[in-house]
Amino acid sequence: EDKVVQSPLSLVVHEGDTVTLNCSYEVTNFRSLLWYKQEKKAPTFLFMLTSSGIEKKSGRLSSILDKKELFSILNITATQTGDSAVYLCAVEVQGGTSYGKLTFGQGTILTVHP
Amino acid sequence: NAGVMQNPRHLVRRRGQEARLRCSPMKGHSHVYWYRQLPEEGLKFMVYLQKENIIDESGMPKERFSAEFPKEGPSILRIQQVVRGDSAAYFCASSPNRQTGTEAFFGQGTRLTVV
């Protein structure tokens, strides 16, 4: 069975801190790994990673994938209170009828205090 | 992602009643995925549909749950004879093709509460 595990499950920091969120996976027919931010509503897309070692950046957020060790990290620098959310990692598989199906981790709850 | 419309946003049902959750995909999207999020858990895949076809229902409970995506109109997730354990947030995602990736957009979700 496909499995995605995130750590830590929750994290409390102060504004300005840097955080690293972890995601490890065990899936068959890996296609891509995606990060989402969820703030009490729809998950919003952050990054999609398909190749090892290539960092994706968007402002203060960055992410990288290691396909050999089967994990990804999401970094947030200079955190702000608006970064408080649940961060979800998901793996997309390919092949057969499972094409496009996402397997999600349980999420990391990030709380940023002023 | 505001383009994927789910309704209702909140639904309260008594045990034994039926719940119908609707999802209108973004314009031009013919692939719909339903996910369930139980309290304190991540999203779990339920079913993948294309117009008039169920492609993968491996995440659907065997009983009481059904889904459809007719040629015209929204996709419907139907839960018969609801029980307390069905209380969860149900999210729908749509994409224009089979490759979810960056092109899947999630709706706001329907929060089902069974009392």
GROMACS .gro file of C-alpha atoms in nm:
model
  229
    1GLU     CA    1   0.000   0.000   0.000
    2ASP     CA    2   0.127   0.348  -0.087
    3LYS     CA    3   0.240   0.545   0.215
    4VAL     CA    4   0.338   0.906   0.281
    5VAL     CA    5   0.464   1.013   0.625
    6GLN     CA    6   0.521   1.370   0.735
    7SER     CA    7   0.715   1.499   1.032
    8PRO     CA    8   0.687   1.668   1.263
    9LEU     CA    9   0.310   1.647   1.308
   10SER     CA   10   0.307   1.992   1.462
   11LEU     CA   11   0.550   2.276   1.504
   12VAL     CA   12   0.530   2.604   1.696
   13VAL     CA   13   0.777   2.881   1.614
   14HIS     CA   14   0.813   3.257   1.642
   15GLU     CA   15   0.806   3.503   1.357
   16GLY     CA   16   1.140   3.519   1.183
   17ASP     CA   17   1.234   3.158   1.253
   18THR     CA   18   1.322   2.914   0.975
   19VAL     CA   19   1.137   2.582   0.961
   20THR     CA   20   1.196   2.256   0.777
   21LEU     CA   21   0.910   2.017   0.715
   22ASN     CA   22   0.979   1.657   0.616
   23CYS     CA   23   0.798   1.412   0.392
   24SER     CA   24   0.900   1.052   0.325
   25TYR     CA   25   0.718   0.816   0.095
   26GLU     CA   26   0.688   0.458  -0.020
   27VAL     CA   27   0.482   0.425  -0.335
   28THR     CA   28   0.482   0.219  -0.651
   29ASN     CA   29   0.501   0.399  -0.984
   30PHE     CA   30   0.606   0.739  -0.849
   31ARG     CA   31   0.527   1.029  -1.078
   32SER     CA   32   0.561   1.345  -0.869
   33LEU     CA   33   0.554   1.485  -0.516
   34LEU     CA   34   0.342   1.784  -0.433
   35TRP     CA   35   0.323   2.025  -0.141
   36TYR     CA   36   0.000   2.202  -0.045
   37LYS     CA   37  -0.092   2.463   0.215
   38GLN     CA   38  -0.428   2.423   0.385
   39GLU     CA   39  -0.585   2.701   0.592
   40LYS     CA   40  -0.923   2.563   0.705
   41LYS     CA   41  -1.039   2.536   0.347
   42ALA     CA   42  -0.919   2.403   0.014
   43PRO     CA   43  -0.558   2.288  -0.012
   44THR     CA   44  -0.369   2.537  -0.226
   45PHE     CA   45  -0.085   2.419  -0.445
   46LEU     CA   46   0.272   2.516  -0.352
   47PHE     CA   47   0.519   2.298  -0.543
   48MET     CA   48   0.542   1.996  -0.767
   49LEU     CA   49   0.870   1.802  -0.771
   50THR     CA   50   0.961   1.532  -1.018
   51SER     CA   51   1.341   1.534  -1.032
   52SER     CA   52   1.595   1.474  -0.756
   53GLY     CA   53   1.818   1.753  -0.638
   54ILE     CA   54   1.648   2.042  -0.815
   55GLU     CA   55   1.529   2.305  -0.570
   56LYS     CA   56   1.201   2.480  -0.635
   57LYS     CA   57   1.165   2.828  -0.484
   58SER     CA   58   0.877   3.066  -0.436
   59GLY     CA   59   0.956   3.365  -0.220
   60ARG     CA   60   1.045   3.244   0.128
   61LEU     CA   61   0.942   2.886   0.050
   62SER     CA   62   1.162   2.626  -0.114
   63SER     CA   63   1.148   2.252  -0.161
   64ILE     CA   64   1.368   1.971  -0.282
   65LEU     CA   65   1.322   1.603  -0.361
   66ASP     CA   66   1.554   1.307  -0.306
   67LYS     CA   67   1.427   1.014  -0.513
   68LYS     CA   68   1.703   0.782  -0.394
   69GLU     CA   69   1.622   0.825  -0.025
   70LEU     CA   70   1.250   0.878  -0.097
   71PHE     CA   71   1.193   1.204   0.083
   72SER     CA   72   1.133   1.573   0.035
   73ILE     CA   73   1.171   1.879   0.253
   74LEU     CA   74   0.985   2.208   0.254
   75ASN     CA   75   1.173   2.506   0.395
   76ILE     CA   76   1.016   2.831   0.507
   77THR     CA   77   1.253   3.113   0.598
   78ALA     CA   78   1.170   3.426   0.798
   79THR     CA   79   0.832   3.283   0.897
   80GLN     CA   80   0.531   3.512   0.935
   81THR     CA   81   0.202   3.460   1.119
   82GLY     CA   82   0.035   3.417   0.780
   83ASP     CA   83   0.238   3.100   0.729
   84SER     CA   84   0.035   2.932   1.004
   85ALA     CA   85  -0.146   2.646   0.832
   86VAL     CA   86  -0.142   2.273   0.775
   87TYR     CA   87   0.120   2.175   0.517
   88LEU     CA   88   0.031   1.865   0.321
   89CYS     CA   89   0.265   1.647   0.121
   90ALA     CA   90   0.118   1.424  -0.148
   91VAL     CA   91   0.259   1.178  -0.397
   92GLU     CA   92   0.109   1.130  -0.739
   93VAL     CA   93   0.127   0.785  -0.892
   94GLN     CA   94   0.098   0.681  -1.250
   95GLY     CA   95  -0.012   0.377  -1.437
   96GLY     CA   96  -0.337   0.196  -1.490
   97THR     CA   97  -0.646   0.336  -1.330
   98SER     CA   98  -0.447   0.507  -1.055
   99TYR     CA   99  -0.320   0.779  -1.284
  100GLY     CA  100  -0.345   1.115  -1.113
  101LYS     CA  101  -0.446   0.976  -0.776
  102LEU     CA  102  -0.281   1.157  -0.484
  103THR     CA  103  -0.171   0.983  -0.164
  104PHE     CA  104  -0.144   1.239   0.116
  105GLY     CA  105   0.056   1.246   0.436
  106GLN     CA  106  -0.117   1.334   0.759
  107GLY     CA  107   0.006   1.692   0.743
  108THR     CA  108   0.224   1.918   0.959
  109ILE     CA  109   0.043   2.183   1.163
  110LEU     CA  110   0.261   2.494   1.167
  111THR     CA  111   0.183   2.770   1.416
  112VAL     CA  112   0.380   3.094   1.393
  113HIS     CA  113   0.354   3.324   1.694
  114PRO     CA  114   0.417   3.698   1.661
  115ASN     CA  115  -0.891   2.709  -0.715
  116ALA     CA  116  -1.211   2.906  -0.655
  117GLY     CA  117  -1.327   2.759  -0.986
  118VAL     CA  118  -1.412   2.420  -0.835
  119MET     CA  119  -1.748   2.466  -0.668
  120GLN     CA  120  -1.867   2.236  -0.394
  121ASN     CA  121  -2.200   2.258  -0.221
  122PRO     CA  122  -2.321   2.266   0.033
  123ARG     CA  123  -2.027   2.399   0.237
  124HIS     CA  124  -2.175   2.255   0.554
  125LEU     CA  125  -2.422   1.969   0.585
  126VAL     CA  126  -2.579   1.830   0.899
  127ARG     CA  127  -2.754   1.496   0.884
  128ARG     CA  128  -2.907   1.268   1.144
  129ARG     CA  129  -2.792   0.909   1.162
  130GLY     CA  130  -2.968   0.703   0.897
  131GLN     CA  131  -3.034   0.991   0.657
  132GLU     CA  132  -2.877   1.035   0.315
  133ALA     CA  133  -2.611   1.291   0.230
  134ARG     CA  134  -2.556   1.426  -0.121
  135LEU     CA  135  -2.243   1.626  -0.190
  136ARG     CA  136  -2.202   1.810  -0.518
  137CYS     CA  137  -1.892   1.912  -0.707
  138SER     CA  138  -1.886   2.127  -1.020
  139PRO     CA  139  -1.538   2.106  -1.174
  140MET     CA  140  -1.360   2.395  -1.333
  141LYS     CA  141  -1.469   2.475  -1.685
  142GLY     CA  142  -1.298   2.243  -1.928
  143HIS     CA  143  -1.206   1.987  -1.663
  144SER     CA  144  -1.340   1.639  -1.724
  145HIS     CA  145  -1.155   1.454  -1.445
  146VAL     CA  146  -1.285   1.462  -1.088
  147TYR     CA  147  -1.128   1.319  -0.772
  148TRP     CA  148  -1.302   1.295  -0.434
  149TYR     CA  149  -1.105   1.292  -0.108
  150ARG     CA  150  -1.215   1.260   0.254
  151GLN     CA  151  -1.041   1.429   0.545
  152LEU     CA  152  -1.121   1.289   0.887
  153PRO     CA  153  -1.042   1.503   1.193
  154GLU     CA  154  -0.668   1.516   1.263
  155GLU     CA  155  -0.587   1.320   0.947
  156GLY     CA  156  -0.464   1.390   0.596
  157LEU     CA  157  -0.678   1.363   0.286
  158LYS     CA  158  -0.763   1.011   0.173
  159PHE     CA  159  -0.844   0.930  -0.188
  160MET     CA  160  -1.192   0.795  -0.244
  161VAL     CA  161  -1.279   0.786  -0.613
  162TYR     CA  162  -1.168   0.912  -0.955
  163LEU     CA  163  -1.428   0.978  -1.221
  164GLN     CA  164  -1.442   1.099  -1.575
  165LYS     CA  165  -1.763   1.199  -1.745
  166GLU     CA  166  -2.007   0.904  -1.715
  167ASN     CA  167  -1.730   0.670  -1.597
  168ILE     CA  168  -1.589   0.558  -1.264
  169ILE     CA  169  -1.218   0.502  -1.328
  170ASP     CA  170  -1.087   0.411  -0.981
  171GLU     CA  171  -1.303   0.361  -0.674
  172SER     CA  172  -1.044   0.179  -0.467
  173GLY     CA  173  -1.079   0.427  -0.179
  174MET     CA  174  -1.456   0.410  -0.150
  175PRO     CA  175  -1.613   0.213   0.135
  176LYS     CA  176  -1.786  -0.091  -0.013
  177GLU     CA  177  -2.127  -0.009   0.129
  178ARG     CA  178  -2.343   0.304   0.150
  179PHE     CA  179  -2.111   0.520  -0.064
  180SER     CA  180  -2.153   0.588  -0.435
  181ALA     CA  181  -2.034   0.848  -0.681
  182GLU     CA  182  -2.131   0.962  -1.026
  183PHE     CA  183  -2.025   1.221  -1.280
  184PRO     CA  184  -2.301   1.248  -1.540
  185LYS     CA  185  -2.265   1.388  -1.888
  186GLU     CA  186  -2.443   1.703  -1.775
  187GLY     CA  187  -2.428   1.850  -1.428
  188PRO     CA  188  -2.202   1.817  -1.126
  189SER     CA  189  -2.035   1.513  -0.981
  190ILE     CA  190  -2.231   1.372  -0.687
  191LEU     CA  191  -2.096   1.182  -0.387
  192ARG     CA  192  -2.383   1.004  -0.216
  193ILE     CA  193  -2.372   0.855   0.131
  194GLN     CA  194  -2.672   0.649   0.235
  195GLN     CA  195  -2.773   0.578   0.593
  196VAL     CA  196  -2.504   0.801   0.738
  197VAL     CA  197  -2.330   0.712   1.063
  198ARG     CA  198  -2.129   0.929   1.302
  199GLY     CA  199  -1.804   0.799   1.155
  200ASP     CA  200  -1.893   0.960   0.821
  201SER     CA  201  -1.846   1.304   0.979
  202ALA     CA  202  -1.556   1.457   0.787
  203ALA     CA  203  -1.461   1.717   0.529
  204TYR     CA  204  -1.510   1.595   0.173
  205PHE     CA  205  -1.299   1.761  -0.094
  206CYS     CA  206  -1.329   1.743  -0.467
  207ALA     CA  207  -1.046   1.815  -0.709
  208SER     CA  208  -1.069   1.853  -1.084
  209SER     CA  209  -0.813   1.850  -1.361
  210PRO     CA  210  -0.826   1.880  -1.739
  211ASN     CA  211  -0.646   1.551  -1.793
  212ARG     CA  212  -0.521   1.240  -1.614
  213GLN     CA  213  -0.209   1.406  -1.488
  214THR     CA  214  -0.298   1.580  -1.164
  215GLY     CA  215   0.027   1.759  -1.092
  216THR     CA  216   0.000   2.134  -1.102
  217GLU     CA  217  -0.330   2.128  -1.281
  218ALA     CA  218  -0.552   1.982  -1.011
  219PHE     CA  219  -0.757   2.238  -0.825
  220PHE     CA  220  -0.944   2.167  -0.504
  221GLY     CA  221  -1.285   2.292  -0.405
  222GLN     CA  222  -1.358   2.448  -0.066
  223GLY     CA  223  -1.493   2.120   0.064
  224THR     CA  224  -1.817   2.008   0.225
  225ARG     CA  225  -1.807   1.959   0.599
  226LEU     CA  226  -2.047   1.680   0.688
  227THR     CA  227  -2.161   1.645   1.047
  228VAL     CA  228  -2.369   1.345   1.147
  229VAL     CA  229  -2.565   1.393   1.468
   0.00000   0.00000   0.00000
